[in-house]
Short mmCIF file of C-alpha atoms (C1' of nucleotides) in Angstrom, two decimals:
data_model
loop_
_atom_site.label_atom_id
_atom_site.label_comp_id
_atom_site.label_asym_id
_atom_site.label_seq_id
_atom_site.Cartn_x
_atom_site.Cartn_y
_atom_site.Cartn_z
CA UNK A 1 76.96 89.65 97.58
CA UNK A 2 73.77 89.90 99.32
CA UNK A 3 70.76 88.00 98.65
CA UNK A 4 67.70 90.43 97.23
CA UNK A 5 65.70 90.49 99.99
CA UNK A 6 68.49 91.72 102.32
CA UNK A 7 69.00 94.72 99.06
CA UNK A 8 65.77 95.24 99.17
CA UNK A 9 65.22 95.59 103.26
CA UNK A 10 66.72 98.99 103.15
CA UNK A 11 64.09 101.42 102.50
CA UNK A 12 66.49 104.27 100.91
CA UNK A 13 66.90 101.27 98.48
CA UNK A 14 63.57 100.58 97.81
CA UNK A 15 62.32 104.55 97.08
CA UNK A 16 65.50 104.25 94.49
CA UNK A 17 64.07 101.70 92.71
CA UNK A 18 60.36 102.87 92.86
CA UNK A 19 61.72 106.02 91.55
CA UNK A 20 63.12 104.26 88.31
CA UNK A 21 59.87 102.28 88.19
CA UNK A 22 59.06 105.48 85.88
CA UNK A 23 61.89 104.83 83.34
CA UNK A 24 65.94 105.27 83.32
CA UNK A 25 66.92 108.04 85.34
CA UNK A 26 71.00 109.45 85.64
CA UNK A 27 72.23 109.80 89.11
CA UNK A 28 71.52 113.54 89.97
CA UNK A 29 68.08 112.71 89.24
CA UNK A 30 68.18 110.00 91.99
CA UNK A 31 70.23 112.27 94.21
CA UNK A 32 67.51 114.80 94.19
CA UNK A 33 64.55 112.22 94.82
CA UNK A 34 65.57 110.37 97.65
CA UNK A 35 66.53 113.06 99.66
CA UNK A 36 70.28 111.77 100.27
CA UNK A 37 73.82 112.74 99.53
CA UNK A 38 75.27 111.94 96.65
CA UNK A 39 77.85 108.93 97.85
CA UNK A 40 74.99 107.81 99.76
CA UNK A 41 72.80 107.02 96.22
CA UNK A 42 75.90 105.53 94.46
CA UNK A 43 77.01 103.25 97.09
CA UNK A 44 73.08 101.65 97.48
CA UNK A 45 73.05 102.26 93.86
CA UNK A 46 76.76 99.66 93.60
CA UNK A 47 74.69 97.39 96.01
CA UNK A 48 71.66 97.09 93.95
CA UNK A 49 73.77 96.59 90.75
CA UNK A 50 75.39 93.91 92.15
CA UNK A 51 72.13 92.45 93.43
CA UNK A 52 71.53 93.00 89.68
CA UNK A 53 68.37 94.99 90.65
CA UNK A 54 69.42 98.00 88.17
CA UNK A 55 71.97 98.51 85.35
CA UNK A 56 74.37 101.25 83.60
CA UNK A 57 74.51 103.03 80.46
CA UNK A 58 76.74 105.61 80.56
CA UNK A 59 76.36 109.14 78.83
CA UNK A 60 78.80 111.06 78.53
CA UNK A 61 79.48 111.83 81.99
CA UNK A 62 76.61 110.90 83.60
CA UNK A 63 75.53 107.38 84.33
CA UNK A 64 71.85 106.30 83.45
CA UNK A 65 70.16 103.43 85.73
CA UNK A 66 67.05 101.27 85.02
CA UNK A 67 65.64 98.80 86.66
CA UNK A 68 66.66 95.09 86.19
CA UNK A 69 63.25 92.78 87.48
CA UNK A 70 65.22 89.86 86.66
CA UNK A 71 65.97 88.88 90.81
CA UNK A 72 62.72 90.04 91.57
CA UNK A 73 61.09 87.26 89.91
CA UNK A 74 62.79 84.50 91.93
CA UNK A 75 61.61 86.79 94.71
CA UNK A 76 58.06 86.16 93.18
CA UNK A 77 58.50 82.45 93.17
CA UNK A 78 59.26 82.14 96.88
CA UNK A 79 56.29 83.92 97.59
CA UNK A 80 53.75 80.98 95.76
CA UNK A 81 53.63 78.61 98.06
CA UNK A 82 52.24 81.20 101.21
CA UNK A 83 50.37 82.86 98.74
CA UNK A 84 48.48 79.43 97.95
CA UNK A 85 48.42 79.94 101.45
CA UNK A 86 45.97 83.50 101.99
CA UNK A 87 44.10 82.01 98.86
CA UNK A 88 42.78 78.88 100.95
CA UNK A 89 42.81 81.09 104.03
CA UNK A 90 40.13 83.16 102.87
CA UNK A 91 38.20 80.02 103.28
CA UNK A 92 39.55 79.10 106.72
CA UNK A 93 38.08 82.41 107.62
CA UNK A 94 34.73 81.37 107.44
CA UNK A 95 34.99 78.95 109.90
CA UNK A 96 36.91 81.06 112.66
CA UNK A 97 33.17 83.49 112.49
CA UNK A 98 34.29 87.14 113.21
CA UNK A 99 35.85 85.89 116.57
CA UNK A 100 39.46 87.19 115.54
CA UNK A 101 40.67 90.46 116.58
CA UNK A 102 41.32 93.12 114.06
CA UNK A 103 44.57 92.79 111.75
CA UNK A 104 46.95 95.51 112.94
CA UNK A 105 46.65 98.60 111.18
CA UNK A 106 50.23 99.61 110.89
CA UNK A 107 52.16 97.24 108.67
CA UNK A 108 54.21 97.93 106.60
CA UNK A 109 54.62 97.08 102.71
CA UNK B 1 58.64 97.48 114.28
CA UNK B 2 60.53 96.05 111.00
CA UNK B 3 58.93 96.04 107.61
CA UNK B 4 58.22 92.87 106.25
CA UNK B 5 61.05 93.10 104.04
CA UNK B 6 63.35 93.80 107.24
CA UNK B 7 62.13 91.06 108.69
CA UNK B 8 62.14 88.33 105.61
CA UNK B 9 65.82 89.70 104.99
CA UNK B 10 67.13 87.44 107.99
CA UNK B 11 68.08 83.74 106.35
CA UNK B 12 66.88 81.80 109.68
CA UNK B 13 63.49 83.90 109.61
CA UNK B 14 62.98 83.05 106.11
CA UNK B 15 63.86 78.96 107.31
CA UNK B 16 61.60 79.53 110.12
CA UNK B 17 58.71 80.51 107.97
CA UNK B 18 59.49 77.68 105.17
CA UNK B 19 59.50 75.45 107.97
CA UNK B 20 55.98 76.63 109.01
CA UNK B 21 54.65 76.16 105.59
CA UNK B 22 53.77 72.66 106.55
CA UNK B 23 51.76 73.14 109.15
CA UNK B 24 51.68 74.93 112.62
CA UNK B 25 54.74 74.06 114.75
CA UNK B 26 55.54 73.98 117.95
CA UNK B 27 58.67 76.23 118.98
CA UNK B 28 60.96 73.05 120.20
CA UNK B 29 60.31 71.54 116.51
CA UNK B 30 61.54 74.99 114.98
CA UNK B 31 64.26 75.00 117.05
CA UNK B 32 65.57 71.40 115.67
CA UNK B 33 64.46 72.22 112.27
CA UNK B 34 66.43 75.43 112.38
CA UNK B 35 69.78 74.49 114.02
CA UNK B 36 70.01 77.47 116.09
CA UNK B 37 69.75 78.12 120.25
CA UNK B 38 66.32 77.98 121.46
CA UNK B 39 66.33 81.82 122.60
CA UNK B 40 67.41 82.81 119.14
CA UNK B 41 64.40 80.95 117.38
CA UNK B 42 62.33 82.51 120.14
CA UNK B 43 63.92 85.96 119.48
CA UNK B 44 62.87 85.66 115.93
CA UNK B 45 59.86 84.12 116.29
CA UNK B 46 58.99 87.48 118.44
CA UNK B 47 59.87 89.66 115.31
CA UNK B 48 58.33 87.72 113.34
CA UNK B 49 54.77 87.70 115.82
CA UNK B 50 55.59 91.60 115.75
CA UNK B 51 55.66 91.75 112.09
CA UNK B 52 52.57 89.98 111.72
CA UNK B 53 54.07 86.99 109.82
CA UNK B 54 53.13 84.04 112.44
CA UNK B 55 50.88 83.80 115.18
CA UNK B 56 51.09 81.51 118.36
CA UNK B 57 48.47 79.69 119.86
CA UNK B 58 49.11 77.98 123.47
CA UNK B 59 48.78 74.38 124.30
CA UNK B 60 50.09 73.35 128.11
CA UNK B 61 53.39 74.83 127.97
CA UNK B 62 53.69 74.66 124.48
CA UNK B 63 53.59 77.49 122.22
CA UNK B 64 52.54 76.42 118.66
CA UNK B 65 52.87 78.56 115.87
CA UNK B 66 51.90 78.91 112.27
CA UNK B 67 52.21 81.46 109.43
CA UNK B 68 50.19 83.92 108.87
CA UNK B 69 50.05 85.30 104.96
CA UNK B 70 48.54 88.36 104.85
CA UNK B 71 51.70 90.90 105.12
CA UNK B 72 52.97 89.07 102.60
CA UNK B 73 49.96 90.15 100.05
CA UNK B 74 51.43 93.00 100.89
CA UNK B 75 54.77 92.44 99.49
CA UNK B 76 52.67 90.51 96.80
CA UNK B 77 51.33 94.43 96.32
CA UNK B 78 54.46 96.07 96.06
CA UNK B 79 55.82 93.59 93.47
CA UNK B 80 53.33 94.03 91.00
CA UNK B 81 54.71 97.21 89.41
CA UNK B 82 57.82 95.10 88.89
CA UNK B 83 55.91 92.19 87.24
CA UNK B 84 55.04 94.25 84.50
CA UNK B 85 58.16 95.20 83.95
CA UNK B 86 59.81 92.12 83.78
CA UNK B 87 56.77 90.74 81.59
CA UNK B 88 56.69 93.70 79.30
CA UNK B 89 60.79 93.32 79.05
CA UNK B 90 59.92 89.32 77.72
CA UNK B 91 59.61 91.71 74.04
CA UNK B 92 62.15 93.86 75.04
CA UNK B 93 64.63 90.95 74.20
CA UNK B 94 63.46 90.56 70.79
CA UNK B 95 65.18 94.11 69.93
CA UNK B 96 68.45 93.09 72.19
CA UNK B 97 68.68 89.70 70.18
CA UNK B 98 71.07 87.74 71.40
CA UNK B 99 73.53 90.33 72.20
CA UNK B 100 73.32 90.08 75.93
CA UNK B 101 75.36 88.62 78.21
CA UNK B 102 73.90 85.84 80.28
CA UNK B 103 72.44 86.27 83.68
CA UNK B 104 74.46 86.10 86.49
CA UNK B 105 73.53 82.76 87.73
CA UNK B 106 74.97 83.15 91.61
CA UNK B 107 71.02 85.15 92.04
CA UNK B 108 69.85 84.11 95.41
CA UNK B 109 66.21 84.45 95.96
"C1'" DC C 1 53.36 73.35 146.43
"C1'" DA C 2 57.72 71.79 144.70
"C1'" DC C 3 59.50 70.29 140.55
"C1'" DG C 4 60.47 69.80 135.58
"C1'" DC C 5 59.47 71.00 130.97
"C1'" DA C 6 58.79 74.42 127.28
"C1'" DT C 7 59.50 78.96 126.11
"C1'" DA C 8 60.58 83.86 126.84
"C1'" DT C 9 63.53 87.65 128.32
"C1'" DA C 10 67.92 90.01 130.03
"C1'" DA C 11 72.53 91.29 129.59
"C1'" DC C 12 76.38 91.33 126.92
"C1'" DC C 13 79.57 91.15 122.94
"C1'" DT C 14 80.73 91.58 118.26
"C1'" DG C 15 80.28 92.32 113.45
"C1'" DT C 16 78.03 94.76 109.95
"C1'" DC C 17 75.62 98.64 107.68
"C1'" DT C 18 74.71 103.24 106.79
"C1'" DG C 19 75.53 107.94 106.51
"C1'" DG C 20 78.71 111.92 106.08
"C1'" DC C 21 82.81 114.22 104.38
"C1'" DA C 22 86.72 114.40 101.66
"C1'" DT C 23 88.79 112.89 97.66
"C1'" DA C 24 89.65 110.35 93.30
"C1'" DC C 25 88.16 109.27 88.77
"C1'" DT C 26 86.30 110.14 83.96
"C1'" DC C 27 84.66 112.56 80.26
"C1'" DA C 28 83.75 116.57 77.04
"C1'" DG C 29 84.92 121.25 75.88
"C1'" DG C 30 87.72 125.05 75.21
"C1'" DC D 1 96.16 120.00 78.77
"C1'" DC D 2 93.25 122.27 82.10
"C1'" DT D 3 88.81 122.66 83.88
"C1'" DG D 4 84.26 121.61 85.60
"C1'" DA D 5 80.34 118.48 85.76
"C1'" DG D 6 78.89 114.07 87.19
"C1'" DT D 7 79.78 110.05 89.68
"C1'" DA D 8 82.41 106.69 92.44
"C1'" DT D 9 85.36 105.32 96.35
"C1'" DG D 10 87.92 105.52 101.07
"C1'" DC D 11 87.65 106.27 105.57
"C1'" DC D 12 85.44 107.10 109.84
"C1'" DA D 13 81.85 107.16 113.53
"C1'" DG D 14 77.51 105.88 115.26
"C1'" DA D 15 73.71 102.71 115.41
"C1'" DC D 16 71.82 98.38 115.26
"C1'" DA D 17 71.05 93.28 114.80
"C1'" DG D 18 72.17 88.65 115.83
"C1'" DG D 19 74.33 85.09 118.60
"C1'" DT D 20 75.37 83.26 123.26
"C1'" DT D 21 74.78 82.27 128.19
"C1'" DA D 22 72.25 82.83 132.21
"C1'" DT D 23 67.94 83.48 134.20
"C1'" DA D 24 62.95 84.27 134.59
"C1'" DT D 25 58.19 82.89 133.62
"C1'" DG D 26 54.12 79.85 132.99
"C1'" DC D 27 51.95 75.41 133.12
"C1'" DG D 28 50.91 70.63 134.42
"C1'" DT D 29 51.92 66.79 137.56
"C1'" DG D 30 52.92 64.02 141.52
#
DNA sequence: CACGCATATAACCTGTCTGGCATACTCAGG
DNA sequence: CCTGAGTATGCCAGACAGGTTATATGCGTG
């Protein structure tokens, strides 16, 4: 299985989850939000299950998905120690005067 | 260039930065640290420069590096629509009592 | 200025991931 | 049962990422 961070790399995955940051949503729904074939959703939809990013209730014959923010938290906790790290930073800053060059504009998330 | 969440999905990147949490490093100490050929760590290192996550600073031949937080505030960003969820779901298990299985406990990060 | 050290880049190979299409499965209704 | 809606899975092709080895580059020293 892979680790959440490599789930979470792939962007198609990430809008999938974002878009059931709004509340359960069934498949079709998914389907027509992300702008991909249908296989496509279910098989990123099978990886982030097994992640255990989202989970199933089935309805009739539809399948409903939700987010699961469980792995996300351990996610969370590997970030503390570098975010202890921009805290003291903002500190640092004062020392290096306005000497640095400009953070680059085009990162993303 | 990668996301940040391209680039932290790569295990050795990841052990790169951890390794960099201690202090700035120079590249031959990363590449002990790391276990892995010297252009590999320097391949990384370059996606890792490119995704704004370390920065080098040159000393004689020496390149040292160290981390550099901000993109991960960024991830820190992205995250916090999930943080509510999993705090808000905290009551959530109230209504569930017990009734759940446990959590899978093979969760990496 | 020739050499050695530290690091970066090039070229190449291989495995893995993703997307698409076709197809299988499952469920409720008639 | 047979059918259709909704979803999952198998299989394939193309693209890409990571490792390795060989080689280039930059810097200080004798």
């Amino acid at each position: 299985m892979a680790s959440t961070l490599e789930v979470l790399a792939e962007p198609s995955r990430r809008r999938i989850l974002d878009l059931l940051l709004s509340g359960e949503r069934p498949v079709g729904d998914l389907v027509e939000g992300s702008a991909m074939s249908q296989p496509s959703v279910s098989k990123h939809l099978r990886v982030l299950r097994e992640a255990g990013l989202v989970e199933v209730r089935q309805d009739a014959q539809r399948r409903i998905y939700r987010v699961r923010p469980e792995p996300l938290r351990d996610l969370d906790e590997w970030l503390a120690p570098y975010r202890r790290l921009w805290a003291s930073r903002l500190g640092a800053l004062e020392q290096h005067l306005e000497a640095m060059p400009d953070d680059d504009p085009d990162l993303r998330r």
